Amino acid sequence: MAFDELYIANRMLIKVGAETMSSFPNKLTKTGRLTQAVYDGIVFEVFGMNIPWKFATTRAQLIEITDPAVAFGWDHQFALPELIVRNLGTVDEQDDMINYPYKREMIMTVANNRTRVTPVYLTDQDEMFIRYVVWLTDPASWPGWFQALVIAKGAKELLWSVKKDDFKSLDLRKELEDAISAAKGANGSEDMETGDNLMDLDMGNTDILNATDLIAGRTGNRHRFNFRSINRT
């Protein structure tokens, strides 16, 4: 099975009880036009959620822009990477998080009666590295739980444009909440951050257990067994 845009879009339509498409983009039907109109926005919104999606996280040294010259009292300006969705913070060459002042603005240049906008970071640092979430446009590169989240989000957005159904709306809202919880749990297991004493700072395992309980409809005492409470000396 091809996990492409057509697959994701049709899964959205199936969840709202609409007819599926044979191709995507598709302007031949009302549902096709509606899905095409909201698809990119939905995907971008999910990538931009306040969650550091680890499967879509990368690092880059930013390219300095010297023309036009930097202004407003700053020493340097750097272009943002392509397809950046969310900046997770500045890092050094060893990928350690570091803090220093910087400000996001944009440069506007005019040539041949056309205005070009370039987003930049202004800073006094002579080089700049960032860690950021990148927009992966190919659904085949998304984990299954992220696909499920995009589908749930899209179905909820499409419902009232395709068919007005109060009961279905409640179902899709609950499904989206469950998909968010599952995605947070799965995302938490993608890596582990430790302190100087090698204790887990990310607590991804606990997130997975809590998300599993949510999906299964359990509200028991899972939190009583919390890895953070174990004395690892």
PDB file of C-alpha atoms in Angstrom:
ATOM      1  CA  MET A   1       0.000   0.000   0.000  1.00  0.00           C
ATOM      2  CA  ALA A   2       1.299   3.429  -0.931  1.00  0.00           C
ATOM      3  CA  PHE A   3       1.251   5.800   2.030  1.00  0.00           C
ATOM      4  CA  ASP A   4       0.924   8.901  -0.113  1.00  0.00           C
ATOM      5  CA  GLU A   5      -1.226  12.029  -0.072  1.00  0.00           C
ATOM      6  CA  LEU A   6      -4.103  10.170  -1.733  1.00  0.00           C
ATOM      7  CA  TYR A   7      -4.072   7.575   1.053  1.00  0.00           C
ATOM      8  CA  ILE A   8      -4.108  10.234   3.792  1.00  0.00           C
ATOM      9  CA  ALA A   9      -6.835  12.285   2.087  1.00  0.00           C
ATOM     10  CA  ASN A  10      -9.053   9.238   1.497  1.00  0.00           C
ATOM     11  CA  ARG A  11      -8.682   8.135   5.115  1.00  0.00           C
ATOM     12  CA  MET A  12      -9.938  11.574   6.156  1.00  0.00           C
ATOM     13  CA  LEU A  13     -12.952  11.218   3.869  1.00  0.00           C
ATOM     14  CA  ILE A  14     -13.724   7.690   5.058  1.00  0.00           C
ATOM     15  CA  LYS A  15     -13.869   8.913   8.643  1.00  0.00           C
ATOM     16  CA  VAL A  16     -16.469  11.544   7.768  1.00  0.00           C
ATOM     17  CA  GLY A  17     -18.471   9.098   5.664  1.00  0.00           C
ATOM     18  CA  ALA A  18     -17.715  10.724   2.306  1.00  0.00           C
ATOM     19  CA  GLU A  19     -16.891   9.198  -1.064  1.00  0.00           C
ATOM     20  CA  THR A  20     -13.193   8.571  -1.637  1.00  0.00           C
ATOM     21  CA  MET A  21     -11.107   9.841  -4.552  1.00  0.00           C
ATOM     22  CA  SER A  22      -9.151   8.037  -7.248  1.00  0.00           C
ATOM     23  CA  SER A  23      -6.507  10.764  -7.471  1.00  0.00           C
ATOM     24  CA  PHE A  24      -5.163  13.666  -5.436  1.00  0.00           C
ATOM     25  CA  PRO A  25      -5.179  16.615  -5.912  1.00  0.00           C
ATOM     26  CA  ASN A  26      -8.716  16.325  -7.218  1.00  0.00           C
ATOM     27  CA  LYS A  27     -10.924  19.209  -8.378  1.00  0.00           C
ATOM     28  CA  LEU A  28     -13.605  17.061 -10.017  1.00  0.00           C
ATOM     29  CA  THR A  29     -15.796  16.653  -6.927  1.00  0.00           C
ATOM     30  CA  LYS A  30     -16.869  18.875  -4.060  1.00  0.00           C
ATOM     31  CA  THR A  31     -15.166  16.673  -1.462  1.00  0.00           C
ATOM     32  CA  GLY A  32     -12.039  16.578  -3.605  1.00  0.00           C
ATOM     33  CA  ARG A  33     -11.900  20.362  -3.793  1.00  0.00           C
ATOM     34  CA  LEU A  34     -12.549  20.718  -0.062  1.00  0.00           C
ATOM     35  CA  THR A  35      -9.877  18.191   0.855  1.00  0.00           C
ATOM     36  CA  GLN A  36      -7.370  19.792  -1.479  1.00  0.00           C
ATOM     37  CA  ALA A  37      -8.132  23.220  -0.003  1.00  0.00           C
ATOM     38  CA  VAL A  38      -7.375  22.201   3.587  1.00  0.00           C
ATOM     39  CA  TYR A  39      -4.816  19.402   3.206  1.00  0.00           C
ATOM     40  CA  ASP A  40      -1.546  21.361   3.307  1.00  0.00           C
ATOM     41  CA  GLY A  41      -2.794  23.613   6.096  1.00  0.00           C
ATOM     42  CA  ILE A  42      -3.770  20.643   8.248  1.00  0.00           C
ATOM     43  CA  VAL A  43      -0.420  18.915   7.752  1.00  0.00           C
ATOM     44  CA  PHE A  44       1.519  22.111   8.483  1.00  0.00           C
ATOM     45  CA  GLU A  45      -0.567  22.749  11.596  1.00  0.00           C
ATOM     46  CA  VAL A  46       0.165  19.278  12.973  1.00  0.00           C
ATOM     47  CA  PHE A  47       3.896  19.645  12.303  1.00  0.00           C
ATOM     48  CA  GLY A  48       3.733  23.019  14.064  1.00  0.00           C
ATOM     49  CA  MET A  49       2.075  21.715  17.230  1.00  0.00           C
ATOM     50  CA  ASN A  50       3.851  22.489  20.495  1.00  0.00           C
ATOM     51  CA  ILE A  51       5.507  19.067  20.399  1.00  0.00           C
ATOM     52  CA  PRO A  52       9.139  18.561  19.289  1.00  0.00           C
ATOM     53  CA  TRP A  53       8.462  15.837  16.706  1.00  0.00           C
ATOM     54  CA  LYS A  54      11.677  13.859  16.906  1.00  0.00           C
ATOM     55  CA  PHE A  55      11.284  11.987  13.620  1.00  0.00           C
ATOM     56  CA  ALA A  56      11.177  15.391  11.886  1.00  0.00           C
ATOM     57  CA  THR A  57      13.895  17.140  13.911  1.00  0.00           C
ATOM     58  CA  THR A  58      17.182  18.144  12.333  1.00  0.00           C
ATOM     59  CA  ARG A  59      20.025  20.610  12.854  1.00  0.00           C
ATOM     60  CA  ALA A  60      21.607  23.128  10.536  1.00  0.00           C
ATOM     61  CA  GLN A  61      24.245  25.802  10.433  1.00  0.00           C
ATOM     62  CA  LEU A  62      22.478  28.850   9.075  1.00  0.00           C
ATOM     63  CA  ILE A  63      23.766  30.773   6.070  1.00  0.00           C
ATOM     64  CA  GLU A  64      24.722  34.377   6.736  1.00  0.00           C
ATOM     65  CA  ILE A  65      23.235  37.100   4.547  1.00  0.00           C
ATOM     66  CA  THR A  66      25.514  40.060   3.887  1.00  0.00           C
ATOM     67  CA  ASP A  67      23.511  41.790   1.151  1.00  0.00           C
ATOM     68  CA  PRO A  68      21.663  43.842   2.152  1.00  0.00           C
ATOM     69  CA  ALA A  69      23.802  44.727   5.140  1.00  0.00           C
ATOM     70  CA  VAL A  70      22.478  43.951   8.591  1.00  0.00           C
ATOM     71  CA  ALA A  71      20.832  46.867  10.392  1.00  0.00           C
ATOM     72  CA  PHE A  72      19.059  47.807  13.629  1.00  0.00           C
ATOM     73  CA  GLY A  73      22.201  47.489  15.758  1.00  0.00           C
ATOM     74  CA  TRP A  74      22.791  43.774  15.174  1.00  0.00           C
ATOM     75  CA  ASP A  75      26.086  42.379  13.888  1.00  0.00           C
ATOM     76  CA  HIS A  76      24.896  39.431  11.793  1.00  0.00           C
ATOM     77  CA  GLN A  77      21.821  38.086  10.029  1.00  0.00           C
ATOM     78  CA  PHE A  78      21.153  34.490   8.996  1.00  0.00           C
ATOM     79  CA  ALA A  79      18.595  33.011   6.605  1.00  0.00           C
ATOM     80  CA  LEU A  80      16.132  30.472   7.992  1.00  0.00           C
ATOM     81  CA  PRO A  81      16.344  26.935   6.551  1.00  0.00           C
ATOM     82  CA  GLU A  82      13.843  25.829   3.934  1.00  0.00           C
ATOM     83  CA  LEU A  83      10.747  23.981   5.181  1.00  0.00           C
ATOM     84  CA  ILE A  84      11.355  25.004   8.796  1.00  0.00           C
ATOM     85  CA  VAL A  85       8.181  24.683  10.846  1.00  0.00           C
ATOM     86  CA  ARG A  86       9.367  25.386  14.363  1.00  0.00           C
ATOM     87  CA  ASN A  87      12.672  26.437  15.883  1.00  0.00           C
ATOM     88  CA  LEU A  88      13.486  24.253  18.894  1.00  0.00           C
ATOM     89  CA  GLY A  89      16.459  26.321  20.019  1.00  0.00           C
ATOM     90  CA  THR A  90      20.026  27.352  19.317  1.00  0.00           C
ATOM     91  CA  VAL A  91      22.814  24.786  19.643  1.00  0.00           C
ATOM     92  CA  ASP A  92      26.575  24.693  19.294  1.00  0.00           C
ATOM     93  CA  GLU A  93      28.650  22.497  16.975  1.00  0.00           C
ATOM     94  CA  GLN A  94      28.287  19.575  19.413  1.00  0.00           C
ATOM     95  CA  ASP A  95      24.470  19.937  19.441  1.00  0.00           C
ATOM     96  CA  ASP A  96      24.451  21.206  23.033  1.00  0.00           C
ATOM     97  CA  MET A  97      21.735  23.771  23.698  1.00  0.00           C
ATOM     98  CA  ILE A  98      23.097  27.281  24.228  1.00  0.00           C
ATOM     99  CA  ASN A  99      21.366  30.601  24.767  1.00  0.00           C
ATOM    100  CA  TYR A 100      22.155  33.988  23.311  1.00  0.00           C
ATOM    101  CA  PRO A 101      20.047  36.917  22.083  1.00  0.00           C
ATOM    102  CA  TYR A 102      18.555  36.710  18.611  1.00  0.00           C
ATOM    103  CA  LYS A 103      15.459  38.052  16.931  1.00  0.00           C
ATOM    104  CA  ARG A 104      13.375  36.852  14.008  1.00  0.00           C
ATOM    105  CA  GLU A 105      12.537  39.427  11.359  1.00  0.00           C
ATOM    106  CA  MET A 106      12.366  39.581   7.575  1.00  0.00           C
ATOM    107  CA  ILE A 107      14.241  41.346   4.822  1.00  0.00           C
ATOM    108  CA  MET A 108      12.198  42.897   2.039  1.00  0.00           C
ATOM    109  CA  THR A 109      13.944  43.574  -1.268  1.00  0.00           C
ATOM    110  CA  VAL A 110      12.442  44.896  -4.496  1.00  0.00           C
ATOM    111  CA  ALA A 111      13.673  43.948  -7.964  1.00  0.00           C
ATOM    112  CA  ASN A 112      11.863  44.206 -11.311  1.00  0.00           C
ATOM    113  CA  ASN A 113       8.784  45.527  -9.502  1.00  0.00           C
ATOM    114  CA  ARG A 114       8.590  42.357  -7.426  1.00  0.00           C
ATOM    115  CA  THR A 115       8.997  42.221  -3.663  1.00  0.00           C
ATOM    116  CA  ARG A 116      10.973  39.361  -2.181  1.00  0.00           C
ATOM    117  CA  VAL A 117      10.620  38.473   1.492  1.00  0.00           C
ATOM    118  CA  THR A 118      13.426  36.583   3.248  1.00  0.00           C
ATOM    119  CA  PRO A 119      12.936  35.522   6.889  1.00  0.00           C
ATOM    120  CA  VAL A 120      16.093  35.957   8.959  1.00  0.00           C
ATOM    121  CA  TYR A 121      17.464  35.751  12.472  1.00  0.00           C
ATOM    122  CA  LEU A 122      19.327  38.827  13.716  1.00  0.00           C
ATOM    123  CA  THR A 123      22.078  38.183  16.257  1.00  0.00           C
ATOM    124  CA  ASP A 124      25.513  39.315  17.407  1.00  0.00           C
ATOM    125  CA  GLN A 125      26.903  35.776  17.008  1.00  0.00           C
ATOM    126  CA  ASP A 126      29.229  35.287  14.039  1.00  0.00           C
ATOM    127  CA  GLU A 127      27.761  31.827  13.380  1.00  0.00           C
ATOM    128  CA  MET A 128      24.420  30.253  14.215  1.00  0.00           C
ATOM    129  CA  PHE A 129      23.282  26.655  14.584  1.00  0.00           C
ATOM    130  CA  ILE A 130      19.683  25.691  15.359  1.00  0.00           C
ATOM    131  CA  ARG A 131      17.693  22.546  16.020  1.00  0.00           C
ATOM    132  CA  TYR A 132      14.298  22.634  14.337  1.00  0.00           C
ATOM    133  CA  VAL A 133      11.278  20.709  13.106  1.00  0.00           C
ATOM    134  CA  VAL A 134      11.184  20.370   9.336  1.00  0.00           C
ATOM    135  CA  TRP A 135       8.057  19.970   7.221  1.00  0.00           C
ATOM    136  CA  LEU A 136       8.256  16.499   5.659  1.00  0.00           C
ATOM    137  CA  THR A 137       5.816  16.635   2.763  1.00  0.00           C
ATOM    138  CA  ASP A 138       5.923  12.917   1.866  1.00  0.00           C
ATOM    139  CA  PRO A 139       3.500  10.937   4.091  1.00  0.00           C
ATOM    140  CA  ALA A 140       5.615   7.811   3.526  1.00  0.00           C
ATOM    141  CA  SER A 141       8.241   9.401   5.800  1.00  0.00           C
ATOM    142  CA  TRP A 142       5.769   9.811   8.685  1.00  0.00           C
ATOM    143  CA  PRO A 143       5.415   7.192  11.441  1.00  0.00           C
ATOM    144  CA  GLY A 144       2.044   5.452  11.541  1.00  0.00           C
ATOM    145  CA  TRP A 145       0.995   7.286  14.696  1.00  0.00           C
ATOM    146  CA  PHE A 146       1.717  10.634  13.011  1.00  0.00           C
ATOM    147  CA  GLN A 147      -0.309   9.607   9.965  1.00  0.00           C
ATOM    148  CA  ALA A 148      -3.175   8.729  12.312  1.00  0.00           C
ATOM    149  CA  LEU A 149      -2.932  12.162  13.943  1.00  0.00           C
ATOM    150  CA  VAL A 150      -3.036  14.005  10.607  1.00  0.00           C
ATOM    151  CA  ILE A 151      -5.994  11.876   9.481  1.00  0.00           C
ATOM    152  CA  ALA A 152      -7.905  12.519  12.713  1.00  0.00           C
ATOM    153  CA  LYS A 153      -7.195  16.247  12.509  1.00  0.00           C
ATOM    154  CA  GLY A 154      -8.237  16.392   8.863  1.00  0.00           C
ATOM    155  CA  ALA A 155     -11.452  14.447   9.421  1.00  0.00           C
ATOM    156  CA  LYS A 156     -12.467  16.779  12.230  1.00  0.00           C
ATOM    157  CA  GLU A 157     -11.781  19.830  10.044  1.00  0.00           C
ATOM    158  CA  LEU A 158     -13.641  18.424   7.031  1.00  0.00           C
ATOM    159  CA  LEU A 159     -16.749  17.129   8.777  1.00  0.00           C
ATOM    160  CA  TRP A 160     -18.864  20.285   8.796  1.00  0.00           C
ATOM    161  CA  SER A 161     -17.987  21.081   5.201  1.00  0.00           C
ATOM    162  CA  VAL A 162     -18.949  17.601   3.979  1.00  0.00           C
ATOM    163  CA  LYS A 163     -21.867  16.688   6.230  1.00  0.00           C
ATOM    164  CA  LYS A 164     -23.237  18.219   9.427  1.00  0.00           C
ATOM    165  CA  ASP A 165     -23.419  15.491  12.050  1.00  0.00           C
ATOM    166  CA  ASP A 166     -23.330  16.330  15.766  1.00  0.00           C
ATOM    167  CA  PHE A 167     -22.759  12.745  16.890  1.00  0.00           C
ATOM    168  CA  LYS A 168     -19.976  12.197  14.359  1.00  0.00           C
ATOM    169  CA  SER A 169     -18.416  15.479  15.486  1.00  0.00           C
ATOM    170  CA  LEU A 170     -18.185  14.219  19.071  1.00  0.00           C
ATOM    171  CA  ASP A 171     -16.674  10.934  17.901  1.00  0.00           C
ATOM    172  CA  LEU A 172     -14.058  12.672  15.782  1.00  0.00           C
ATOM    173  CA  ARG A 173     -13.179  15.077  18.590  1.00  0.00           C
ATOM    174  CA  LYS A 174     -12.546  12.140  20.931  1.00  0.00           C
ATOM    175  CA  GLU A 175     -10.578  10.338  18.245  1.00  0.00           C
ATOM    176  CA  LEU A 176      -8.396  13.411  17.743  1.00  0.00           C
ATOM    177  CA  GLU A 177      -7.744  13.695  21.480  1.00  0.00           C
ATOM    178  CA  ASP A 178      -6.730  10.022  21.587  1.00  0.00           C
ATOM    179  CA  ALA A 179      -4.504  10.449  18.526  1.00  0.00           C
ATOM    180  CA  ILE A 180      -2.723  13.401  20.150  1.00  0.00           C
ATOM    181  CA  SER A 181      -2.132  11.419  23.342  1.00  0.00           C
ATOM    182  CA  ALA A 182      -0.833   8.422  21.410  1.00  0.00           C
ATOM    183  CA  ALA A 183       1.459  10.622  19.320  1.00  0.00           C
ATOM    184  CA  LYS A 184       2.912  12.300  22.410  1.00  0.00           C
ATOM    185  CA  GLY A 185       3.645   8.913  23.934  1.00  0.00           C
ATOM    186  CA  ALA A 186       5.243   7.489  20.809  1.00  0.00           C
ATOM    187  CA  ASN A 187       7.250  10.656  20.261  1.00  0.00           C
ATOM    188  CA  GLY A 188       8.572  10.428  23.809  1.00  0.00           C
ATOM    189  CA  SER A 189      10.135   7.033  23.093  1.00  0.00           C
ATOM    190  CA  GLU A 190      12.118   8.166  20.049  1.00  0.00           C
ATOM    191  CA  ASP A 191      15.182   9.136  22.086  1.00  0.00           C
ATOM    192  CA  MET A 192      16.353   9.727  25.646  1.00  0.00           C
ATOM    193  CA  GLU A 193      17.910  12.793  27.211  1.00  0.00           C
ATOM    194  CA  THR A 194      19.900  12.336  30.415  1.00  0.00           C
ATOM    195  CA  GLY A 195      21.379  14.586  33.047  1.00  0.00           C
ATOM    196  CA  ASP A 196      24.915  14.472  34.418  1.00  0.00           C
ATOM    197  CA  ASN A 197      23.918  11.496  36.587  1.00  0.00           C
ATOM    198  CA  LEU A 198      22.559   9.677  33.473  1.00  0.00           C
ATOM    199  CA  MET A 199      18.986   9.821  34.768  1.00  0.00           C
ATOM    200  CA  ASP A 200      16.318   9.998  32.075  1.00  0.00           C
ATOM    201  CA  LEU A 201      15.091  13.571  31.649  1.00  0.00           C
ATOM    202  CA  ASP A 202      12.630  12.821  28.850  1.00  0.00           C
ATOM    203  CA  MET A 203      10.476  10.213  30.630  1.00  0.00           C
ATOM    204  CA  GLY A 204       9.292   8.790  27.336  1.00  0.00           C
ATOM    205  CA  ASN A 205       8.444   5.421  28.896  1.00  0.00           C
ATOM    206  CA  THR A 206       5.948   6.985  31.268  1.00  0.00           C
ATOM    207  CA  ASP A 207       4.379   8.885  28.378  1.00  0.00           C
ATOM    208  CA  ILE A 208       3.916   5.630  26.475  1.00  0.00           C
ATOM    209  CA  LEU A 209       2.243   3.918  29.419  1.00  0.00           C
ATOM    210  CA  ASN A 210      -0.119   6.820  29.959  1.00  0.00           C
ATOM    211  CA  ALA A 211      -0.971   7.021  26.256  1.00  0.00           C
ATOM    212  CA  THR A 212      -1.604   3.264  26.135  1.00  0.00           C
ATOM    213  CA  ASP A 213      -4.037   3.554  29.014  1.00  0.00           C
ATOM    214  CA  LEU A 214      -5.846   6.402  27.278  1.00  0.00           C
ATOM    215  CA  ILE A 215      -6.249   4.436  24.063  1.00  0.00           C
ATOM    216  CA  ALA A 216      -7.479   1.375  25.943  1.00  0.00           C
ATOM    217  CA  GLY A 217      -9.946   3.466  27.925  1.00  0.00           C
ATOM    218  CA  ARG A 218      -8.299   2.663  31.237  1.00  0.00           C
ATOM    219  CA  THR A 219      -8.205   5.216  34.040  1.00  0.00           C
ATOM    220  CA  GLY A 220      -6.458   3.044  36.585  1.00  0.00           C
ATOM    221  CA  ASN A 221      -3.429   3.651  38.751  1.00  0.00           C
ATOM    222  CA  ARG A 222      -0.714   3.483  36.149  1.00  0.00           C
ATOM    223  CA  HIS A 223       0.791   6.695  37.532  1.00  0.00           C
ATOM    224  CA  ARG A 224       1.565   4.932  40.808  1.00  0.00           C
ATOM    225  CA  PHE A 225       4.364   3.090  39.044  1.00  0.00           C
ATOM    226  CA  ASN A 226       6.345   6.088  37.889  1.00  0.00           C
ATOM    227  CA  PHE A 227       9.902   5.692  36.674  1.00  0.00           C
ATOM    228  CA  ARG A 228      10.681   9.100  38.104  1.00  0.00           C
ATOM    229  CA  SER A 229      10.039   7.794  41.616  1.00  0.00           C
ATOM    230  CA  ILE A 230      12.721   5.085  41.381  1.00  0.00           C
ATOM    231  CA  ASN A 231      15.864   5.941  43.321  1.00  0.00           C
ATOM    232  CA  ARG A 232      18.656   5.219  40.866  1.00  0.00           C
ATOM    233  CA  THR A 233      21.788   5.641  42.958  1.00  0.00           C
TER     234      THR A 233
END
